[in-house]
XYZ file of C-alpha atoms in Angstrom:
296
model
C -30.966 -62.058 38.600
C -28.281 -63.692 36.437
C -27.004 -60.306 35.367
C -26.737 -59.126 38.970
C -24.892 -62.254 40.119
C -22.432 -62.044 37.221
C -21.670 -58.394 37.967
C -21.155 -59.116 41.656
C -18.661 -61.983 41.081
C -16.582 -60.345 38.316
C -13.024 -59.832 39.678
C -11.142 -56.548 39.193
C -8.451 -56.220 36.467
C -5.640 -56.281 39.056
C -6.769 -59.704 40.308
C -6.970 -60.999 36.722
C -3.422 -59.801 35.979
C -2.189 -61.399 39.210
C -3.788 -64.749 38.340
C -2.255 -64.696 34.856
C 1.183 -63.814 36.226
C 1.028 -66.622 38.812
C -0.002 -69.089 36.085
C 2.959 -68.064 33.912
C 5.395 -68.326 36.812
C 3.994 -71.741 37.716
C 4.536 -72.973 34.151
C 8.062 -71.514 34.075
C 9.312 -72.590 37.531
C 7.207 -75.416 38.979
C 6.297 -77.407 35.847
C 8.666 -76.202 33.105
C 9.471 -78.016 29.881
C 13.098 -79.193 29.375
C 13.952 -76.256 27.098
C 12.709 -73.662 29.579
C 14.461 -75.329 32.503
C 17.800 -75.543 30.665
C 17.449 -71.909 29.573
C 16.851 -70.812 33.161
C 19.862 -72.818 34.340
C 22.184 -71.371 31.681
C 21.024 -67.759 31.295
C 21.274 -65.321 34.176
C 19.287 -62.791 32.138
C 16.257 -65.095 32.025
C 16.491 -65.658 35.775
C 16.588 -61.908 36.374
C 13.498 -61.514 34.171
C 11.720 -64.143 36.251
C 12.792 -62.319 39.437
C 11.300 -59.085 38.094
C 8.060 -60.915 37.276
C 7.949 -62.287 40.839
C 8.444 -58.785 42.245
C 5.689 -57.459 39.957
C 3.377 -60.230 41.169
C 4.110 -59.237 44.769
C 3.188 -55.624 44.028
C -0.087 -56.753 42.437
C -0.766 -58.948 45.470
C -0.259 -56.002 47.841
C -2.715 -53.890 45.825
C -5.259 -56.717 45.839
C -4.909 -57.069 49.625
C -5.497 -53.339 50.055
C -8.607 -53.549 47.856
C -9.853 -56.570 49.816
C -9.890 -54.533 53.026
C -12.565 -52.255 51.506
C -15.005 -55.113 50.792
C -18.083 -54.760 53.016
C -19.619 -58.201 52.491
C -17.956 -60.429 55.080
C -18.312 -63.736 53.203
C -16.841 -62.319 50.017
C -14.110 -60.583 52.019
C -13.101 -63.848 53.707
C -13.080 -65.723 50.385
C -10.945 -63.035 48.765
C -8.464 -62.982 51.649
C -8.174 -66.793 51.581
C -7.493 -66.731 47.836
C -4.882 -63.998 48.276
C -3.190 -66.015 51.032
C -2.887 -68.995 48.665
C -1.447 -66.730 45.978
C 1.093 -65.316 48.436
C 2.213 -68.839 49.332
C 2.566 -69.653 45.623
C 4.705 -66.543 45.055
C 6.945 -67.486 47.982
C 7.334 -70.971 46.480
C 8.315 -69.386 43.142
C 10.948 -67.260 44.900
C 12.399 -70.321 46.649
C 12.559 -72.204 43.334
C 14.360 -69.253 41.711
C 16.872 -69.189 44.577
C 17.538 -72.887 44.005
C 18.169 -72.239 40.297
C 20.554 -69.382 41.116
C 22.496 -71.574 43.553
C 22.724 -74.403 41.009
C 23.948 -72.004 38.310
C 26.538 -70.550 40.695
C 27.831 -74.035 41.535
C 28.093 -74.901 37.830
C 29.998 -71.673 37.150
C 32.427 -72.416 39.992
C 32.997 -75.952 38.666
C 33.608 -74.611 35.144
C 36.071 -71.995 36.376
C 37.997 -74.618 38.398
C 38.245 -76.884 35.315
C 39.547 -73.983 33.216
C 42.175 -73.218 35.870
C 43.281 -76.879 35.813
C 43.602 -76.788 32.032
C 45.551 -73.525 32.125
C 47.987 -74.947 34.693
C 49.068 -77.919 32.513
C 52.476 -77.841 30.705
C 52.894 -78.203 26.927
C 56.092 -80.283 26.478
C 55.502 -81.004 22.805
C 55.538 -77.325 21.919
C 58.732 -76.663 23.920
C 60.440 -79.621 22.218
C 59.427 -78.274 18.818
C 60.814 -74.853 19.679
C 64.181 -76.267 20.857
C 64.503 -78.480 17.783
C 63.739 -75.539 15.498
C 66.351 -73.412 17.308
C 69.053 -76.130 16.905
C 68.351 -76.961 13.255
C 69.571 -73.706 11.593
C 72.925 -73.885 13.448
C 73.737 -77.400 12.229
C 72.770 -76.609 8.642
C 74.994 -73.531 8.535
C 78.005 -75.507 9.801
C 77.711 -78.255 7.206
C 77.070 -75.895 4.301
C 80.503 -74.135 4.613
C 82.487 -77.397 4.191
C 85.037 -76.430 6.847
C 85.951 -78.750 9.662
C 84.046 -78.299 12.724
C 86.169 -76.474 15.285
C 86.391 -77.660 18.806
C 84.092 -75.379 20.646
C 83.932 -75.438 24.334
C 80.513 -76.406 25.522
C 78.528 -73.515 26.760
C 75.921 -73.689 29.364
C 72.672 -73.193 27.559
C 69.993 -71.321 29.353
C 66.654 -73.070 29.461
C 64.224 -71.779 26.938
C 61.231 -70.291 28.710
C 57.923 -71.870 27.953
C 55.729 -69.475 26.072
C 52.429 -70.140 27.689
C 50.501 -67.432 25.867
C 51.194 -69.037 22.471
C 50.080 -72.395 23.784
C 46.999 -70.859 25.261
C 46.176 -69.166 21.994
C 46.583 -72.386 20.108
C 44.632 -74.559 22.511
C 41.786 -72.312 23.774
C 41.044 -69.651 21.151
C 37.373 -70.471 20.944
C 36.826 -70.621 24.716
C 38.541 -67.243 25.255
C 36.481 -65.615 22.513
C 33.313 -67.131 23.883
C 34.253 -66.026 27.400
C 34.890 -62.474 26.198
C 31.573 -62.490 24.336
C 29.734 -63.811 27.403
C 31.421 -61.176 29.566
C 30.370 -58.419 27.181
C 26.827 -59.753 27.015
C 26.622 -60.081 30.795
C 27.931 -56.521 31.230
C 25.431 -55.132 28.727
C 22.644 -57.160 30.313
C 23.589 -55.925 33.777
C 23.646 -52.319 32.602
C 20.270 -52.738 30.895
C 18.783 -54.298 34.019
C 20.216 -51.567 36.219
C 18.787 -48.910 33.907
C 15.413 -50.654 33.859
C 15.356 -51.035 37.642
C 16.405 -47.416 38.106
C 13.613 -46.273 35.771
C 11.054 -48.387 37.617
C 12.311 -47.095 40.969
C 12.009 -43.496 39.799
C 8.498 -44.162 38.475
C 7.458 -45.810 41.746
C 8.950 -42.930 43.732
C 7.109 -40.373 41.598
C 3.824 -42.267 41.965
C 4.301 -42.504 45.738
C 4.972 -38.766 45.942
C 1.852 -38.085 43.875
C -0.216 -40.351 46.114
C 1.188 -38.638 49.208
C 0.262 -35.210 47.823
C -3.245 -36.398 46.950
C -3.650 -37.940 50.401
C -2.507 -34.682 51.997
C -4.995 -32.677 49.920
C -7.802 -35.102 50.805
C -6.869 -34.823 54.473
C -7.013 -31.035 54.355
C -10.361 -31.143 52.540
C -11.754 -33.609 55.050
C -10.584 -31.413 57.937
C -12.223 -28.342 56.350
C -15.493 -30.232 55.844
C -15.349 -31.355 59.479
C -14.926 -27.736 60.584
C -17.946 -26.685 58.507
C -20.022 -29.533 59.875
C -18.855 -28.635 63.373
C -20.387 -25.164 63.053
C -23.610 -26.675 61.727
C -23.708 -29.120 64.624
C -23.147 -26.310 67.128
C -26.024 -24.294 65.641
C -28.266 -27.355 65.680
C -27.346 -28.048 69.309
C -28.157 -24.453 70.306
C -31.529 -24.654 68.523
C -32.341 -27.923 70.262
C -31.426 -26.382 73.612
C -33.769 -23.454 72.982
C -36.566 -25.808 71.968
C -35.957 -27.872 75.066
C -36.134 -24.785 77.305
C -39.392 -23.719 75.564
C -40.861 -27.168 76.071
C -39.929 -27.060 79.740
C -41.601 -23.630 80.144
C -44.760 -24.897 78.440
C -44.726 -27.946 80.673
C -44.491 -25.698 83.733
C -47.441 -23.587 82.533
C -49.545 -26.666 81.928
C -48.707 -27.909 85.396
C -49.688 -24.538 86.874
C -53.020 -24.618 85.072
C -53.587 -28.159 86.230
C -52.950 -27.145 89.826
C -55.249 -24.164 89.431
C -58.105 -26.256 88.104
C -57.763 -29.470 90.031
C -55.627 -28.576 93.005
C -58.513 -27.286 95.232
C -60.702 -30.346 95.029
C -64.499 -30.631 94.590
C -65.406 -27.318 96.326
C -63.119 -25.288 94.141
C -64.578 -26.888 91.033
C -68.144 -26.025 92.176
C -67.133 -22.440 92.866
C -65.659 -22.224 89.380
C -68.911 -23.526 87.874
C -70.881 -20.963 89.965
C -68.707 -18.142 88.693
C -69.250 -19.312 85.140
C -73.046 -19.467 85.645
C -73.112 -16.013 87.241
C -71.136 -14.542 84.367
C -73.537 -16.106 81.890
C -76.541 -14.572 83.726
C -74.906 -11.138 83.777
C -74.140 -11.391 80.078
C -77.780 -12.308 79.265
C -79.068 -9.426 81.334
C -76.735 -6.984 79.611
C -77.844 -8.159 76.216
C -81.601 -8.586 76.658
C -82.753 -6.778 79.804
C -80.770 -3.552 80.036
C -81.784 -2.241 76.577
C -85.485 -2.332 77.624
C -84.978 -0.295 80.745
C -85.836 3.409 80.419
C -84.623 5.968 82.768
């Protein structure tokens, strides 16, 4: 009895995988440790991995719901459907939590980009002053080294020295630009890898769906052929039953005719029948015992 009950309650492998996946997603999204939560907030790749796990859990849930429809025991079917409904609600809660993380990460990225734009828009007066002083110093040194009196030179209108922002940017933000380029390269590679992975999964799912459609079509044709064969058998059986029914009706009519012949004429007819039987018996006895003794 224990062996039978254990075998009846054992869940299928798909349900076990779904339960494990929901447990992992619960630990990662609902009750994460600080390291996992910070990693999900900072890394878009980890969030995309979690999104793929949520989609995989949904596919497992759909398969479990399809299997639950084939359960014949009503109590077990209701329990399974209730459990699957709770799991669907948990998956929807995981998806909402992931959307919240994506929105928070997007807001942080927008704040970081606005701060970088503010830093890039600031002027660098110290560097421009250094450049102007360096440009004036060689001229004064060359004039005093010759020993000649300084001629009266008409003042010329000096054009303002343009501020070389790229040099200032290189000197102030070299590490941030390199890190930004590295992050951009990593995000591009990650996006390409995810697109390739999703494309491969989509092709595999499409191929499996085509295979299932072909198998379903073949099963449908086989079922239709078996129905045609059984239809002929049913027609033959129906014809045989009709013949048997007609034979039974004919026998019933004969029995009714005999009944009317024997009992339809009442008491006088029955006595006449008994008289005929007695007369025939007397004639038979005479033929057997009396006629052989007669000599002509």
